[in-house]
Short mmCIF file of C-alpha atoms in Angstrom, two decimals:
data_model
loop_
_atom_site.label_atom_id
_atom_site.label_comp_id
_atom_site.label_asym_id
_atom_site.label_seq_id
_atom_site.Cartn_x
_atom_site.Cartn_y
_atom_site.Cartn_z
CA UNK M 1 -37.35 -88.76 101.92
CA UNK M 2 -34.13 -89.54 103.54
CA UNK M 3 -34.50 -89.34 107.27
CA UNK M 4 -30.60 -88.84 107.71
CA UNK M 5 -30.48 -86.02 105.36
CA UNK M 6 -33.59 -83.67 105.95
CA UNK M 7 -35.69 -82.05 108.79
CA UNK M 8 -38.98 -82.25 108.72
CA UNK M 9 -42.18 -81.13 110.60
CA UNK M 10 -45.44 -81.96 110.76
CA UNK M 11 -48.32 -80.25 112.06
CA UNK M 12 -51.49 -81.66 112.81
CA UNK M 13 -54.14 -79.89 114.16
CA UNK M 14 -56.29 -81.93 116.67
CA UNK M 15 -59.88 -81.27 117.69
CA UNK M 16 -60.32 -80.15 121.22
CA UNK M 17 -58.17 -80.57 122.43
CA UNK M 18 -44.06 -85.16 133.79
CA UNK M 19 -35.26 -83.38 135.12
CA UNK M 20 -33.75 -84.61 137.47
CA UNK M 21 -31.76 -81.90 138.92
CA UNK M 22 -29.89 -81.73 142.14
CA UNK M 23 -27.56 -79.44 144.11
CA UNK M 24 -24.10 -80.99 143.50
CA UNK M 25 -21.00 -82.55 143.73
CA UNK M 26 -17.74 -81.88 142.15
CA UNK M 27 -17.06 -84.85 139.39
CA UNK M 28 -13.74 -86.70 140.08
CA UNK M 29 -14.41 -86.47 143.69
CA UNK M 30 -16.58 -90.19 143.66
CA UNK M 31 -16.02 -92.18 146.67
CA UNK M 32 -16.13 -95.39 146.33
CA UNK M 33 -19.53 -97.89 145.16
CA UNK M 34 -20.19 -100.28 147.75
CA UNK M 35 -22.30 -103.68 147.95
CA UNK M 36 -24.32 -103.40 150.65
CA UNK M 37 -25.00 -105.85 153.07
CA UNK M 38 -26.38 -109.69 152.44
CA UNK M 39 -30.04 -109.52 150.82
CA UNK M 40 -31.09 -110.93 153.59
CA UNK M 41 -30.43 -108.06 156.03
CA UNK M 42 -32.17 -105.63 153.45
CA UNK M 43 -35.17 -107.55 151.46
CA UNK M 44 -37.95 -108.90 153.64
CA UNK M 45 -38.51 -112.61 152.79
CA UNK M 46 -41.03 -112.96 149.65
CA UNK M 47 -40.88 -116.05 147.22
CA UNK M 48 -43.36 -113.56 144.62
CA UNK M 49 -41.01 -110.03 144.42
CA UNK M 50 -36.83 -110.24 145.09
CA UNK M 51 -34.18 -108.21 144.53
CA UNK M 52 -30.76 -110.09 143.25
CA UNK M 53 -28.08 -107.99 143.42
CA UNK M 54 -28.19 -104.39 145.51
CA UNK M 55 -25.12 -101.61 144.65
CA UNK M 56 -25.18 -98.14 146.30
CA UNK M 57 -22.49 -95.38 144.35
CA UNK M 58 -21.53 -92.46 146.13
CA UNK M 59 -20.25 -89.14 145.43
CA UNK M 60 -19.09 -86.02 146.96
CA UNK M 61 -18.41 -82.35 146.47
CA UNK M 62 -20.08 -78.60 147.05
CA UNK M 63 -23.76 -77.93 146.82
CA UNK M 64 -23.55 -74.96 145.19
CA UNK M 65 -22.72 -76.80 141.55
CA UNK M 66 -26.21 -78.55 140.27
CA UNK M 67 -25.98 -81.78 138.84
CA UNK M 68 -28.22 -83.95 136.60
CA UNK M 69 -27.85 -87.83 137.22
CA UNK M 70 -29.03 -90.82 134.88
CA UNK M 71 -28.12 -94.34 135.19
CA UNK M 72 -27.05 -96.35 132.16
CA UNK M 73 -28.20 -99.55 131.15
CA UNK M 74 -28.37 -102.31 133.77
CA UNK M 75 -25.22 -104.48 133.69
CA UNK M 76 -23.16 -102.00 132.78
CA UNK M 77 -23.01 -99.46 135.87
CA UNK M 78 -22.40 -96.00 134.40
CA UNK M 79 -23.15 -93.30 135.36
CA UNK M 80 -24.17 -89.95 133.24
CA UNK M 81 -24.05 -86.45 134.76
CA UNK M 82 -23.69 -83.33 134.25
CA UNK M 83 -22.20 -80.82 136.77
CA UNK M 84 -20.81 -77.18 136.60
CA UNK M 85 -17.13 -76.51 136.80
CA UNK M 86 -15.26 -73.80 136.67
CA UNK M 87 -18.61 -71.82 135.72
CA UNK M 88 -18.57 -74.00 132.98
CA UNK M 89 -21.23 -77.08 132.58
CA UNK M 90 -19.70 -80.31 131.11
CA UNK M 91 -21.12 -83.81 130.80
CA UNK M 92 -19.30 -86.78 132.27
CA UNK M 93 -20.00 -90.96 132.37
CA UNK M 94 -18.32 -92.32 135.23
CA UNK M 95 -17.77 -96.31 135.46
CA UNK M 96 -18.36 -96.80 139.14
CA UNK M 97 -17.13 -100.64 139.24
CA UNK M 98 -13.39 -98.34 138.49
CA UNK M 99 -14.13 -95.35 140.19
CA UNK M 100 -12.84 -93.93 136.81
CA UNK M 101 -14.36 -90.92 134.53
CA UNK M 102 -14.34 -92.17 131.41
CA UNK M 103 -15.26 -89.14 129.09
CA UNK M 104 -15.85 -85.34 130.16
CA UNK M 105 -17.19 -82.93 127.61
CA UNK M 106 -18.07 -79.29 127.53
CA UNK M 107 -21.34 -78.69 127.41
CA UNK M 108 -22.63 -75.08 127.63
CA UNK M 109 -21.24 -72.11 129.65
CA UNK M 110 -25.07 -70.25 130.32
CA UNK M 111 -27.01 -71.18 133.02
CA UNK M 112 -29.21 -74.27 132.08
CA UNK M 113 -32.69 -74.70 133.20
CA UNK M 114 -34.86 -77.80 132.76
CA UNK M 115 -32.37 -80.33 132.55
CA UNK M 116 -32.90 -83.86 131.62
CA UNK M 117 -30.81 -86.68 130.25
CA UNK M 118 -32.06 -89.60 128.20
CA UNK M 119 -31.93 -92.60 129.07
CA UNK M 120 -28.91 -94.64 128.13
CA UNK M 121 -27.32 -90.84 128.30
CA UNK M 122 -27.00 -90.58 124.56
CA UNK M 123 -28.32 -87.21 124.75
CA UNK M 124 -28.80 -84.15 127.15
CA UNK M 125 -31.66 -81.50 126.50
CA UNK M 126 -31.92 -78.27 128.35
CA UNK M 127 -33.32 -75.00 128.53
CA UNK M 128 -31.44 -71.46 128.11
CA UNK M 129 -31.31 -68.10 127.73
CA UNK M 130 -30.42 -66.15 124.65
CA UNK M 131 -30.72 -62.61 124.18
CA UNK M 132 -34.35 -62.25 124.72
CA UNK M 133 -35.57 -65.57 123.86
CA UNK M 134 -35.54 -68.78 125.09
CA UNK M 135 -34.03 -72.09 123.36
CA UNK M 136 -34.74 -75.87 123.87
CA UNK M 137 -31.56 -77.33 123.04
CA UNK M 138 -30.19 -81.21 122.54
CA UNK M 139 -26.50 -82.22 123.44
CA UNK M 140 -25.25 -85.21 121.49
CA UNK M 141 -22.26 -86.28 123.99
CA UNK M 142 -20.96 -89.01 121.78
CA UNK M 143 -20.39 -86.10 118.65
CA UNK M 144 -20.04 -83.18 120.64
CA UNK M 145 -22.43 -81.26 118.79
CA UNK M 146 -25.85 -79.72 119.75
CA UNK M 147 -29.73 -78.81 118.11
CA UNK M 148 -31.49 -76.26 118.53
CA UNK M 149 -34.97 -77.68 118.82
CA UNK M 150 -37.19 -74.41 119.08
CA UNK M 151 -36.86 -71.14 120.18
CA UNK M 152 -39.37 -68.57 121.48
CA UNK M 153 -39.82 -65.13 123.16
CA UNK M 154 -42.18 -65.38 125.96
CA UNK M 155 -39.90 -66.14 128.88
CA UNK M 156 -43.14 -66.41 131.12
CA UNK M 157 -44.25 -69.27 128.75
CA UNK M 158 -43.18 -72.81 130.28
CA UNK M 159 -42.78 -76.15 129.42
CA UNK M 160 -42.59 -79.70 130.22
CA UNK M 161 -40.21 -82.77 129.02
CA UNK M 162 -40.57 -86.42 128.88
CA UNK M 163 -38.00 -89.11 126.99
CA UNK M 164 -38.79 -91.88 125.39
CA UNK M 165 -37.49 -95.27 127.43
CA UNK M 166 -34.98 -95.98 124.35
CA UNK M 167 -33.88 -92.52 124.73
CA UNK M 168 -34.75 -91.26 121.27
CA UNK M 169 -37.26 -89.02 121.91
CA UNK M 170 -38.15 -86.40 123.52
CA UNK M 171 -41.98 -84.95 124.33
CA UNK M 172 -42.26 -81.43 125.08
CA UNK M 173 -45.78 -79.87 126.02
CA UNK M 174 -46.57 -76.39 127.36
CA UNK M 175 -47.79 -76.26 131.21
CA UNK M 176 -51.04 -75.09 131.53
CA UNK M 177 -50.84 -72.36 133.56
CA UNK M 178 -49.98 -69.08 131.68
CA UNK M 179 -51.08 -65.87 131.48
CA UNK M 180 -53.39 -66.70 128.14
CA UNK M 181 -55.07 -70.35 129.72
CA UNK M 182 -57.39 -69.99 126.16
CA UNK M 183 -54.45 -70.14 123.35
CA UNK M 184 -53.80 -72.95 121.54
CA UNK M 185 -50.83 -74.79 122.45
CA UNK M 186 -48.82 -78.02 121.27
CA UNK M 187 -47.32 -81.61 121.95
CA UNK M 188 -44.34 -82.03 120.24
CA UNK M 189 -42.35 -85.28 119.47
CA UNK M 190 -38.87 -84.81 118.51
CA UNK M 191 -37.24 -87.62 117.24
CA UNK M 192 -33.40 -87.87 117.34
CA UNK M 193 -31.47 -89.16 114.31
CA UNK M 194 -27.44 -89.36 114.66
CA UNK M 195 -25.29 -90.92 111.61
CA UNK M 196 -21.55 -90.88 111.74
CA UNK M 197 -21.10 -89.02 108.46
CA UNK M 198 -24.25 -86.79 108.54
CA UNK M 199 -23.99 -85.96 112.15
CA UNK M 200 -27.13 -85.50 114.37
CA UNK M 201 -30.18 -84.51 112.99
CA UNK M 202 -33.83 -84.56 114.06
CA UNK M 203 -37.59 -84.92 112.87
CA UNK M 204 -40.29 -83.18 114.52
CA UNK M 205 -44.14 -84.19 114.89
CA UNK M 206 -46.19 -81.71 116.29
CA UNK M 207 -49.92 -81.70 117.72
CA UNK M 208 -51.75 -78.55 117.74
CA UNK M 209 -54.23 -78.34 120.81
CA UNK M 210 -56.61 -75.29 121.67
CA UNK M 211 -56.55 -74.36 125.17
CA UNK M 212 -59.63 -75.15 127.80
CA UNK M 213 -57.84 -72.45 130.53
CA UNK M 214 -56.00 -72.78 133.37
CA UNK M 215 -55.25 -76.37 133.72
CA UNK M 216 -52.94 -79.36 134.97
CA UNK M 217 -51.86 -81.05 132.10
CA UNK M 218 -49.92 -84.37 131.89
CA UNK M 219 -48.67 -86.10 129.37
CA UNK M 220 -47.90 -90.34 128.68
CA UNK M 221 -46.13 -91.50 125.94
CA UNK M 222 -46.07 -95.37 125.30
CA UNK M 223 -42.62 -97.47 125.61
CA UNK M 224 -41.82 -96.55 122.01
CA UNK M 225 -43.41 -93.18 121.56
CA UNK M 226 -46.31 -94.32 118.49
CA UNK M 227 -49.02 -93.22 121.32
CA UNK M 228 -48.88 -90.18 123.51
CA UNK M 229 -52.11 -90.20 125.93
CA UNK M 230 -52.50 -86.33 126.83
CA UNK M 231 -54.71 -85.19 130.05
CA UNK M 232 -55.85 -81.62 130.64
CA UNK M 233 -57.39 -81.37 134.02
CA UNK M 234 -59.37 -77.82 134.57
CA UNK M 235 -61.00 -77.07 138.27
CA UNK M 236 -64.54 -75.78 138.16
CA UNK M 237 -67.12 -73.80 140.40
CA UNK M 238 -68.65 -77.09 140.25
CA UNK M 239 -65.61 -79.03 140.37
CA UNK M 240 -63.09 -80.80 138.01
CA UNK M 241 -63.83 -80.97 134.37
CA UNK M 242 -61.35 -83.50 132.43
CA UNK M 243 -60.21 -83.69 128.75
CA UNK M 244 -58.47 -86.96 127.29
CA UNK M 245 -57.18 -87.52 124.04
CA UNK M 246 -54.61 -90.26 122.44
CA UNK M 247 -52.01 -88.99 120.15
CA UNK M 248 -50.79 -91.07 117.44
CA UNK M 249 -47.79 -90.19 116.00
CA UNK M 250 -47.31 -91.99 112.96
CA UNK M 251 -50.84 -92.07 111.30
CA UNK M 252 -51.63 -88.46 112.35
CA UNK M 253 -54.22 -89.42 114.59
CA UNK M 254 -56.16 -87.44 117.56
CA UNK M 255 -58.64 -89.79 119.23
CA UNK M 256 -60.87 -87.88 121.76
CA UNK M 257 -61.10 -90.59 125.03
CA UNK M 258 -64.11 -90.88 127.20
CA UNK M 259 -63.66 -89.78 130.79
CA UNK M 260 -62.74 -92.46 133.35
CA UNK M 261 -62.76 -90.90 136.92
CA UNK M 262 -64.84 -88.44 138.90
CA UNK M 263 -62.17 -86.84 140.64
CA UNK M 264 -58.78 -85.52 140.33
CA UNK M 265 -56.72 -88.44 138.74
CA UNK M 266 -53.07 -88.10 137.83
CA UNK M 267 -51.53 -90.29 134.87
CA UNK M 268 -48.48 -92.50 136.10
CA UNK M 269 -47.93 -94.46 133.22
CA UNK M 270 -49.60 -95.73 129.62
CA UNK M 271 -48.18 -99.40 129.46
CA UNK M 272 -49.01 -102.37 127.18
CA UNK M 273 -51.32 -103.67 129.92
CA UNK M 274 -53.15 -100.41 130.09
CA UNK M 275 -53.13 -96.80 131.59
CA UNK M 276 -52.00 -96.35 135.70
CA UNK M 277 -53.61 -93.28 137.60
CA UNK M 278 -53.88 -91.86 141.32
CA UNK M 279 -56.63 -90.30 142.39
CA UNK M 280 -57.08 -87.70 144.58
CA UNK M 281 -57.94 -90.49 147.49
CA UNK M 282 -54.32 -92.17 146.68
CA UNK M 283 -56.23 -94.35 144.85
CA UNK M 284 -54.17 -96.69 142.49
CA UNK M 285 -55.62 -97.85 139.14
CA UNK M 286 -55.28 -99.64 135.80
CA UNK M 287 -57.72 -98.38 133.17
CA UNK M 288 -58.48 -100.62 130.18
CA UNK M 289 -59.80 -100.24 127.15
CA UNK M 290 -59.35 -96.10 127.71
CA UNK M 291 -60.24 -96.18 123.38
CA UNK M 292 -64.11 -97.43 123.63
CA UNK M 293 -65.44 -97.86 127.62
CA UNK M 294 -62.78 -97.58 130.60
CA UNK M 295 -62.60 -100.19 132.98
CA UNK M 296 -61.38 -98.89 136.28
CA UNK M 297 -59.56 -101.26 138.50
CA UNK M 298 -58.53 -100.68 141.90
CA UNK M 299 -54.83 -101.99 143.18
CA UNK M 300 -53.96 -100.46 146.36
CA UNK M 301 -55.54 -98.14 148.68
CA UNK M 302 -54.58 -94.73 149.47
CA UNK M 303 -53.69 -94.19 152.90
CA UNK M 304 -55.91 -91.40 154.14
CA UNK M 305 -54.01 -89.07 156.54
CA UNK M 306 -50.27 -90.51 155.80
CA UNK M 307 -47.55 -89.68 153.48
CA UNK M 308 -48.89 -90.90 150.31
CA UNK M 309 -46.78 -92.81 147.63
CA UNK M 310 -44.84 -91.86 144.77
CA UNK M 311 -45.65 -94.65 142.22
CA UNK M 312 -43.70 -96.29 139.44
CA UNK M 313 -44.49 -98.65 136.64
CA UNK M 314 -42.39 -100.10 134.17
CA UNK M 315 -43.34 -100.08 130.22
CA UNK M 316 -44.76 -103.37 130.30
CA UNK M 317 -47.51 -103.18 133.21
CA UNK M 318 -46.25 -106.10 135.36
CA UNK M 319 -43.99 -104.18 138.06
CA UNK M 320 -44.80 -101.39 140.32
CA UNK M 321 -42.67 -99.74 142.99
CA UNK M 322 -44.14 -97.58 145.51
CA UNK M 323 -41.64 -95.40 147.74
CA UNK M 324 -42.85 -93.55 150.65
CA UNK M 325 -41.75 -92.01 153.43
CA UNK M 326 -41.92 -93.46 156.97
CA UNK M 327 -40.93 -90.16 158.51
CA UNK M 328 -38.79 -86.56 157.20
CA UNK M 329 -35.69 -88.70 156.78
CA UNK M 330 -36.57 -92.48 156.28
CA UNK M 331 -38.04 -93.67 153.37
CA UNK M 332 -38.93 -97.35 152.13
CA UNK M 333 -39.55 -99.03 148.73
CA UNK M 334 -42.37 -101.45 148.08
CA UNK M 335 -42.72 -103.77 145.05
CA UNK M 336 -45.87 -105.42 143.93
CA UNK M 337 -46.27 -107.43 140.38
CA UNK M 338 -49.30 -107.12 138.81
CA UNK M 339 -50.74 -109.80 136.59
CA UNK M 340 -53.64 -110.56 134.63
CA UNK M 341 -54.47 -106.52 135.02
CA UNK M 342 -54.41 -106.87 138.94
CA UNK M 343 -51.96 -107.23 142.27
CA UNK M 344 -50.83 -110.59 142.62
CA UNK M 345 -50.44 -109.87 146.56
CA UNK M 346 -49.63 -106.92 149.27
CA UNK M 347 -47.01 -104.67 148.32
CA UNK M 348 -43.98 -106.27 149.46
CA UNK M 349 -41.28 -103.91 151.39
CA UNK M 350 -38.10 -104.43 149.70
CA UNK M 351 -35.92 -101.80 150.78
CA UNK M 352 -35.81 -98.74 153.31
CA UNK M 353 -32.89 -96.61 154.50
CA UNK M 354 -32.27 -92.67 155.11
CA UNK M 355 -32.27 -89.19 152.81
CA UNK M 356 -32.18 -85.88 153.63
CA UNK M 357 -33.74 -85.73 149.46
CA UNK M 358 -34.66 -88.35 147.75
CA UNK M 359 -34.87 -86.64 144.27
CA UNK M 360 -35.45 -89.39 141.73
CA UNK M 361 -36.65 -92.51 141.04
CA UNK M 362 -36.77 -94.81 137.96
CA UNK M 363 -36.87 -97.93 136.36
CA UNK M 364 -34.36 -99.47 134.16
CA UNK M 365 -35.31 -101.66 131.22
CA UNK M 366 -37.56 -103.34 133.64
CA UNK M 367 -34.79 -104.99 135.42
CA UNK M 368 -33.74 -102.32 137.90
CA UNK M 369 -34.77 -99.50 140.14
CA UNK M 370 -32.20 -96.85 140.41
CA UNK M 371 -33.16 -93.95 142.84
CA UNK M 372 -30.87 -91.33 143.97
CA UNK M 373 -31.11 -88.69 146.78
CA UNK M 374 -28.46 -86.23 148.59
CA UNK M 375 -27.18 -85.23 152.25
CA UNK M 376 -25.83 -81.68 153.01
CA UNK M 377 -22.28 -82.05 154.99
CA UNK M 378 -20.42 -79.12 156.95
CA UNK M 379 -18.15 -76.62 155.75
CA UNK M 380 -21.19 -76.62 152.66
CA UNK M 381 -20.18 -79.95 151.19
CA UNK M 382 -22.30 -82.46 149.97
CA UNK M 383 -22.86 -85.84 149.21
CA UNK M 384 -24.81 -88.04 146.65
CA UNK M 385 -26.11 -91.32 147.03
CA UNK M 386 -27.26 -93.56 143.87
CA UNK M 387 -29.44 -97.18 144.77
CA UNK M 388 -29.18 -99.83 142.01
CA UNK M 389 -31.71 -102.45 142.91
CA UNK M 390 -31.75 -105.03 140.47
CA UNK M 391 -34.96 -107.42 140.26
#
């Protein structure tokens, strides 16, 4: 079958079976991007973990718009958003080395809900109203032209989305808590196809899963979207009860996974060196061999009565970033590299400043972390900052 010329979906039915969105700015309105000072003024000395370069963008505006942000690929210092104007949401990249916008497109004129860009910013998926259903739609910037990816009538029924790190696909899995916790639901892979004669087509790949009730569900697909791991996490009288299965995509697989922790874990990341988690203690872990028997190893410590960490690992396993906060407006970020399946050292502090919101955090290609927050002004304006630290 040609992939360029058809749809297709597949349904496979299984055993038993994490937008950025901020209050915004007015686009055009970008201040200036800044170096900030000499690395040695920001990154604590550490021959193992160093930041080379460090570029801060900012932009300002009115916080009643809502804005998505993405970063494009490191080296080349765009930025993607999207932003309403003139009760009208459009879709901008703006190089910030010129200050200059260099394409604005209309996206949508309804109000959007569950917004998310893909990295790269090659496409923009979003949720929406119509009539009395609901639509899961994909923006293609770079043709101007939009899918329809599925459409239902249960407002009450909600979702989650997840792209792939190429920006190709897009997961989509229904949240665990609705009104009927028992009915089967689905993980869906869409995969994104554009061609510049055909236009911009899709394939979808879809996993049928029967509900266990109300539950936390999370969902982890690989770097390049062949392996989803799926958790459904159900409390009990007598505690937590866990489910974990591995998804793969392109053999129609559904591997039920043994159970690797006794309390509450939540997924971070399924990497080439293995599967991160944080327990309920804070807890960090890598989990091995999650196929046959788990093997749990511990790489940092929760810290029991402080602000615990919100933890980030790139696709291959070997960097993680922790950023907490020191207090309600000063936050810090920590690096640690892990090798051989465990911390080479101490989490490192690389960076700290102030946010009144620190709203996202990522990393790029595993050469950057990019992390963006947002300060309230007088007179209601507003003020967005974006971090580019580049390891």
């Amino acid at each position: 079958m040609n992939r360029r010329k058809h749809k297709c979906c597949i349904v496979f039915l299984g055993g038993i079976l994490i937008a950025a969105v901020l209050n915004g700015c007015g686009v055009g309105e970008q201040d200036k991007t800044i170096v900030l000072p000499p690395l040695e003024n920001q990154v604590m000395d550490s021959e193992k973990f160093r930041f080379n370069h460090i570029q801060q963008y900012i932009g300002s505006g009115y916080a009643e718009n809502v804005i998505c942000l993405d970063w494009g690929d490191p080296g080349t210092d765009m930025l993607c958003l999207l932003k309403k104007e003139d009760g009208r949401y459009v879709y901008q990249v703006i190089d910030t080395r010129e200050d200059t916008v260099l394409s604005s497109i209309f996206v949508d004129d309804r109000s959007l809900e569950n917004v998310s860009i893909a990295p790269g910013g090659g496409y923009l998926s979003y949720e929406v109203q119509d009539g009395e259903e609901m639509n899961l739609i994909v923006f293609c910037p770079g043709q101007g032209s939009r899918q329809i990816l599925r459409r239902w009538q249960d407002q009450e029924e909600s979702f989650s989305y997840i792209w792939s790190d190429d920006g190709t696909m897009l997961f989509s899995w229904q949240n665990g808590d609705t009104k009927d916790a028992y009915k089967e639901w689905q993980v869906t892979r869409y995969e994104m196809e554009t061609d510049p004669e055909d236009g911009f087509e899709y394939i979808v790949v879809s996993f049928q899963m029967k509900g266990n009730g109300h539950a936390w569900r999370s969902i982890c697909p690989n770097a390049d979207g062949t392996e989803i791991y799926v958790r459904e996490q159900l409390g009990t009288f007598d505690g937590t009860m866990s489910y974990n299965w591995l998804l793969l995509s392109d053999t129609a697989t559904v591997e039920a996974l043994p159970e690797y922790s006794k309390t509450p874990a939540s997924p971070i990341r399924y990497t080439q060196a293995g599967l991160f988690v944080q327990e309920e203690s804070g807890d960090i872990y890598l989990i091995k061999d999650i196929r046959s028997q788990p093997v749990k190893t511990k790489l940092i410590s929760g810290n029991e009565g402080a602000y615990e960490p919100f933890t980030y690992v790139c696709a291959n396993g070997d960097h993680m970033f922790l950023m907490e906060w020191v207090n309600y407006s000063m936050y810090q970020i920590s690096g640690v590299r892990i090798v051989d399946g465990k911390v080479d050292d101490q989490p490192v502090v690389l960076y700290n400043g102030n946010y009144e919101s620190l709203n996202q955090i990522k990393i790029v290609s595993d050469q950057a972390v990019v992390f963006w927050g947002e300060e309230f002004l007088e007179n209601n304006g507003y003020r967005y900052k974006v971090t580019v630290l580049r390891y």
